Amino acid sequence: MPARAAAASPPRRPSRWIRPARSTWRAPAGATAAASSTTSPRSTRIPAGGARLTPATEARFLHGPPLVNAQVSAGRAGRDLFVTTFDRDRRVGVLYRLAEGRTSFLAGGTPPEPARAPLLVQPEGAAASAAGEIYVADRDRGVVLRLDGAGRMLDNVRVARPRALAVDESDHLWVGSDGAAEAPWQAGPGAIWRVSPRGEPRLVLEGPMAQALAAGPAGLLFVADRQGGEIFALTADGGRTSLARFTDGDAPRGLAFVPATAETRAAGLAGDLLVAVIRSGAFQLNEIVRIAGPFA
């Protein structure tokens, strides 16, 4: 697709996108040339450095300590942000809660008694239910833990090598599993499971290695398949529809829907899909792309 010319510097060549005819892509109101020059007129990349902070908004940004293997995993009620981290050598993991610039320990860590096994070994994805319960995928142990709002364990469900999680509108838990792949960078095959509120898992799709999941409207699950270079929508009965494909070594790494609030509606962002994209196969080089709906 053609790219707009930047006023200050020539744009980098964007990934080419293949999209269904019904998808709608739009640039944000008031977008600068620098913000929109690196992609097509119907998609938007957030410029490096993001928005300028002011004293009124600074307190709403979240900060945490330097963490090993940290992964921003989930949000809860537009207020809390959950981050997992783990130490491969010590075989112990932690779930942190971040809110209003403060970081608090929620679950995991070194057990108080040396003989007790750690609650978390390799926590990666997390998700929160409408009731405020928290799910954490422990890839090493092959379980998804269900915690109460205070981080106390309630129960768990067994899934081989779980990594990505999402909770949909009907309170079903979706699990992206690495399946037969012993390492996340292997080809798989992976699997996507749907767990009922009663804790009953059901295999929905086998094959893709889900790097990230996001529950969307109309009961759809949106999947970032990094190895396949694709974002697709998945129904509860296994129906699959491609939303976007990536070329030139670009790949989707993370997904999140912008919550609908008075502020996001005023900004024209409510309900849009944010995608973290790895550029040209360079894991350290990421960009955020915003995709507008409708997605149902």
C-alpha positions as semicolon CSV with decimal commas, in nm:
position;residue;x (nm);y (nm);z (nm)
1;M;0,000;0,000;0,000
2;P;0,126;0,353;-0,059
3;A;0,263;0,542;0,239
4;R;0,229;0,909;0,311
5;A;0,542;1,119;0,283
6;A;0,689;1,247;0,609
7;A;0,779;1,612;0,638
8;A;1,095;1,564;0,843
9;S;1,243;1,233;0,726
10;P;1,161;0,961;0,470
11;P;0,932;0,690;0,608
12;R;1,044;0,335;0,668
13;R;0,886;0,082;0,435
14;P;0,577;-0,056;0,612
15;S;0,456;-0,411;0,624
16;R;0,197;-0,494;0,358
17;W;-0,142;-0,587;0,497
18;I;-0,405;-0,817;0,353
19;R;-0,743;-0,743;0,509
20;P;-1,104;-0,849;0,458
21;A;-1,322;-0,605;0,268
22;R;-1,537;-0,522;0,572
23;S;-1,245;-0,412;0,791
24;T;-1,222;-0,036;0,844
25;W;-0,892;0,135;0,914
26;R;-0,867;0,500;1,014
27;A;-0,602;0,742;1,135
28;P;-0,662;0,926;1,463
29;A;-0,804;1,275;1,464
30;G;-0,523;1,529;1,453
31;A;-0,256;1,274;1,368
32;T;0,078;1,432;1,282
33;A;0,269;1,354;0,965
34;A;0,530;1,169;1,169
35;A;0,264;0,950;1,327
36;S;0,099;0,848;1,002
37;S;0,387;0,843;0,757
38;T;0,510;0,492;0,833
39;T;0,197;0,310;0,727
40;S;-0,099;0,321;0,496
41;P;-0,367;0,591;0,523
42;R;-0,601;0,343;0,689
43;S;-0,374;0,235;0,977
44;T;-0,183;0,423;1,242
45;R;0,144;0,369;1,422
46;I;0,196;0,543;1,753
47;P;0,512;0,757;1,726
48;A;0,823;0,678;1,929
49;G;0,802;0,840;2,270
50;G;0,423;0,823;2,278
51;A;0,215;1,106;2,418
52;R;0,367;1,395;2,610
53;L;0,306;1,367;2,983
54;T;0,157;1,646;3,189
55;P;0,128;1,673;3,569
56;A;-0,243;1,588;3,538
57;T;-0,183;1,261;3,351
58;E;0,154;1,150;3,486
59;A;0,004;0,980;3,791
60;R;-0,201;0,752;3,565
61;F;0,104;0,590;3,409
62;L;0,229;0,272;3,574
63;H;0,587;0,197;3,668
64;G;0,752;-0,117;3,798
65;P;1,091;-0,245;3,914
66;P;1,339;-0,393;3,666
67;L;1,218;-0,749;3,617
68;V;1,361;-1,059;3,449
69;N;1,136;-1,211;3,177
70;A;0,867;-0,955;3,252
71;Q;0,540;-0,972;3,059
72;V;0,256;-0,723;3,079
73;S;-0,026;-0,973;3,093
74;A;-0,367;-0,831;3,176
75;G;-0,577;-0,545;3,305
76;R;-0,870;-0,541;3,545
77;A;-1,159;-0,294;3,550
78;G;-0,953;-0,028;3,375
79;R;-0,760;0,023;3,696
80;D;-0,513;-0,260;3,763
81;L;-0,236;-0,391;3,541
82;F;-0,083;-0,733;3,602
83;V;0,278;-0,821;3,521
84;T;0,437;-1,164;3,548
85;T;0,806;-1,235;3,589
86;F;1,011;-1,548;3,656
87;D;1,367;-1,658;3,729
88;R;1,464;-1,961;3,520
89;D;1,758;-2,058;3,742
90;R;1,572;-2,037;4,074
91;R;1,251;-2,176;3,919
92;V;1,027;-1,925;4,086
93;G;0,781;-1,673;3,941
94;V;0,584;-1,373;4,064
95;L;0,263;-1,193;3,972
96;Y;0,268;-0,817;4,037
97;R;-0,018;-0,568;4,041
98;L;0,054;-0,217;3,911
99;A;-0,182;0,072;3,984
100;E;-0,133;0,450;3,993
101;G;0,244;0,427;3,978
102;R;0,272;0,172;4,259
103;T;0,382;-0,190;4,232
104;S;0,255;-0,450;4,477
105;F;0,325;-0,822;4,512
106;L;0,016;-1,032;4,444
107;A;0,111;-1,400;4,415
108;G;0,404;-1,641;4,382
109;G;0,757;-1,571;4,498
110;T;0,979;-1,779;4,724
111;P;0,768;-1,992;4,963
112;P;0,808;-1,910;5,334
113;E;0,884;-2,276;5,410
114;P;1,180;-2,424;5,216
115;A;1,003;-2,758;5,171
116;R;0,701;-2,605;5,002
117;A;0,694;-2,588;4,621
118;P;0,654;-2,237;4,472
119;L;0,306;-2,142;4,359
120;L;0,441;-2,008;4,026
121;V;0,742;-2,137;3,830
122;Q;0,713;-1,984;3,482
123;P;0,410;-1,753;3,479
124;E;0,347;-1,583;3,144
125;G;-0,003;-1,482;3,039
126;A;-0,268;-1,356;3,280
127;A;-0,632;-1,253;3,249
128;A;-0,903;-1,116;3,476
129;S;-1,270;-1,214;3,489
130;A;-1,562;-0,975;3,528
131;A;-1,581;-1,079;3,894
132;G;-1,219;-0,972;3,949
133;E;-1,066;-1,319;3,966
134;I;-0,726;-1,361;3,804
135;Y;-0,603;-1,643;3,581
136;V;-0,229;-1,707;3,541
137;A;-0,073;-1,945;3,287
138;D;0,227;-2,136;3,425
139;R;0,395;-2,278;3,115
140;D;0,649;-2,488;3,305
141;R;0,393;-2,663;3,525
142;G;0,130;-2,703;3,254
143;V;-0,151;-2,541;3,453
144;V;-0,365;-2,229;3,450
145;L;-0,424;-2,109;3,807
146;R;-0,740;-1,926;3,917
147;L;-0,674;-1,674;4,193
148;D;-0,911;-1,456;4,390
149;G;-0,875;-1,078;4,383
150;A;-0,620;-1,087;4,663
151;G;-0,396;-1,344;4,488
152;R;-0,505;-1,653;4,684
153;M;-0,529;-1,973;4,482
154;L;-0,878;-2,113;4,421
155;D;-0,822;-2,395;4,171
156;N;-0,651;-2,477;3,840
157;V;-0,700;-2,643;3,504
158;R;-0,438;-2,853;3,326
159;V;-0,332;-2,749;2,974
160;A;-0,002;-2,846;2,809
161;R;0,236;-2,548;2,798
162;P;-0,017;-2,263;2,838
163;R;0,111;-1,916;2,754
164;A;-0,155;-1,664;2,640
165;L;-0,490;-1,604;2,816
166;A;-0,810;-1,404;2,761
167;V;-1,158;-1,398;2,920
168;D;-1,454;-1,333;2,688
169;E;-1,792;-1,164;2,742
170;S;-1,953;-1,490;2,860
171;D;-1,680;-1,542;3,123
172;H;-1,517;-1,829;2,933
173;L;-1,139;-1,851;2,959
174;W;-0,940;-1,886;2,635
175;V;-0,594;-2,044;2,656
176;G;-0,325;-2,026;2,389
177;S;-0,102;-2,328;2,437
178;D;0,236;-2,409;2,284
179;G;0,117;-2,770;2,265
180;A;0,392;-2,999;2,140
181;A;0,654;-2,722;2,118
182;E;0,908;-2,757;2,398
183;A;1,027;-2,399;2,337
184;P;0,810;-2,098;2,242
185;W;1,016;-2,031;1,926
186;Q;0,953;-2,379;1,784
187;A;0,689;-2,434;1,516
188;G;0,444;-2,632;1,727
189;P;0,176;-2,735;1,659
190;G;0,010;-2,517;1,918
191;A;-0,348;-2,526;2,041
192;I;-0,625;-2,291;2,154
193;W;-0,855;-2,407;2,433
194;R;-1,180;-2,264;2,573
195;V;-1,254;-2,330;2,941
196;S;-1,608;-2,299;3,075
197;P;-1,682;-2,109;3,399
198;R;-1,707;-2,454;3,563
199;G;-1,346;-2,529;3,465
200;E;-1,412;-2,769;3,176
201;P;-1,152;-2,729;2,895
202;R;-1,240;-2,788;2,528
203;L;-0,998;-2,788;2,234
204;V;-1,116;-2,532;1,976
205;L;-0,828;-2,513;1,728
206;E;-0,498;-2,695;1,678
207;G;-0,203;-2,566;1,477
208;P;-0,135;-2,193;1,538
209;M;0,112;-2,080;1,802
210;A;-0,082;-1,803;1,976
211;Q;0,155;-1,528;2,084
212;A;-0,132;-1,317;2,222
213;L;-0,510;-1,335;2,263
214;A;-0,773;-1,063;2,294
215;A;-1,144;-1,119;2,355
216;G;-1,346;-0,907;2,114
217;P;-1,711;-0,829;2,043
218;A;-1,976;-1,087;1,951
219;G;-1,790;-1,362;2,135
220;L;-1,495;-1,354;1,896
221;L;-1,139;-1,425;2,005
222;F;-0,860;-1,241;1,823
223;V;-0,532;-1,431;1,792
224;A;-0,183;-1,302;1,713
225;D;0,001;-1,584;1,535
226;R;0,359;-1,458;1,535
227;Q;0,506;-1,753;1,347
228;G;0,230;-1,741;1,087
229;G;0,255;-1,362;1,057
230;E;-0,121;-1,321;1,094
231;I;-0,403;-1,190;1,311
232;F;-0,724;-1,390;1,287
233;A;-1,063;-1,404;1,459
234;L;-1,185;-1,731;1,609
235;T;-1,537;-1,839;1,705
236;A;-1,627;-2,075;1,989
237;D;-1,694;-2,356;1,739
238;G;-1,357;-2,318;1,567
239;G;-1,453;-2,091;1,277
240;R;-1,154;-1,884;1,168
241;T;-1,142;-1,557;0,971
242;S;-0,821;-1,376;0,877
243;L;-0,803;-1,010;0,978
244;A;-0,450;-0,910;0,873
245;R;-0,133;-1,069;0,737
246;F;0,222;-0,941;0,773
247;T;0,514;-0,959;0,529
248;D;0,881;-0,854;0,513
249;G;0,962;-1,028;0,841
250;D;0,705;-0,828;1,042
251;A;0,494;-1,024;1,293
252;P;0,226;-0,952;1,556
253;R;0,343;-0,991;1,913
254;G;0,066;-0,850;2,135
255;L;-0,303;-0,756;2,115
256;A;-0,533;-0,539;2,327
257;F;-0,869;-0,374;2,272
258;V;-0,900;-0,014;2,391
259;P;-1,169;-0,002;2,664
260;A;-1,476;0,213;2,606
261;T;-1,462;0,509;2,845
262;A;-1,563;0,872;2,819
263;E;-1,199;0,963;2,750
264;T;-1,138;0,698;2,482
265;R;-1,464;0,787;2,309
266;A;-1,366;1,153;2,303
267;A;-1,027;1,057;2,158
268;G;-1,186;0,834;1,894
269;L;-1,005;0,523;2,025
270;A;-1,280;0,328;2,204
271;G;-1,303;-0,032;2,083
272;D;-1,001;-0,011;1,854
273;L;-0,747;-0,294;1,845
274;L;-0,386;-0,217;1,940
275;V;-0,121;-0,450;1,796
276;A;0,242;-0,472;1,904
277;V;0,437;-0,554;1,587
278;I;0,790;-0,693;1,567
279;R;0,961;-0,518;1,275
280;S;1,166;-0,713;1,020
281;G;1,226;-1,008;1,251
282;A;1,414;-0,794;1,504
283;F;1,270;-0,896;1,842
284;Q;1,390;-0,575;2,009
285;L;1,229;-0,348;1,746
286;N;0,855;-0,307;1,814
287;E;0,586;-0,069;1,696
288;I;0,225;-0,022;1,803
289;V;-0,037;-0,025;1,527
290;R;-0,399;0,079;1,585
291;I;-0,674;-0,096;1,387
292;A;-1,028;0,041;1,384
293;G;-1,337;-0,179;1,360
294;P;-1,607;-0,278;1,332
295;F;-1,488;-0,624;1,440
296;A;-1,817;-0,807;1,493
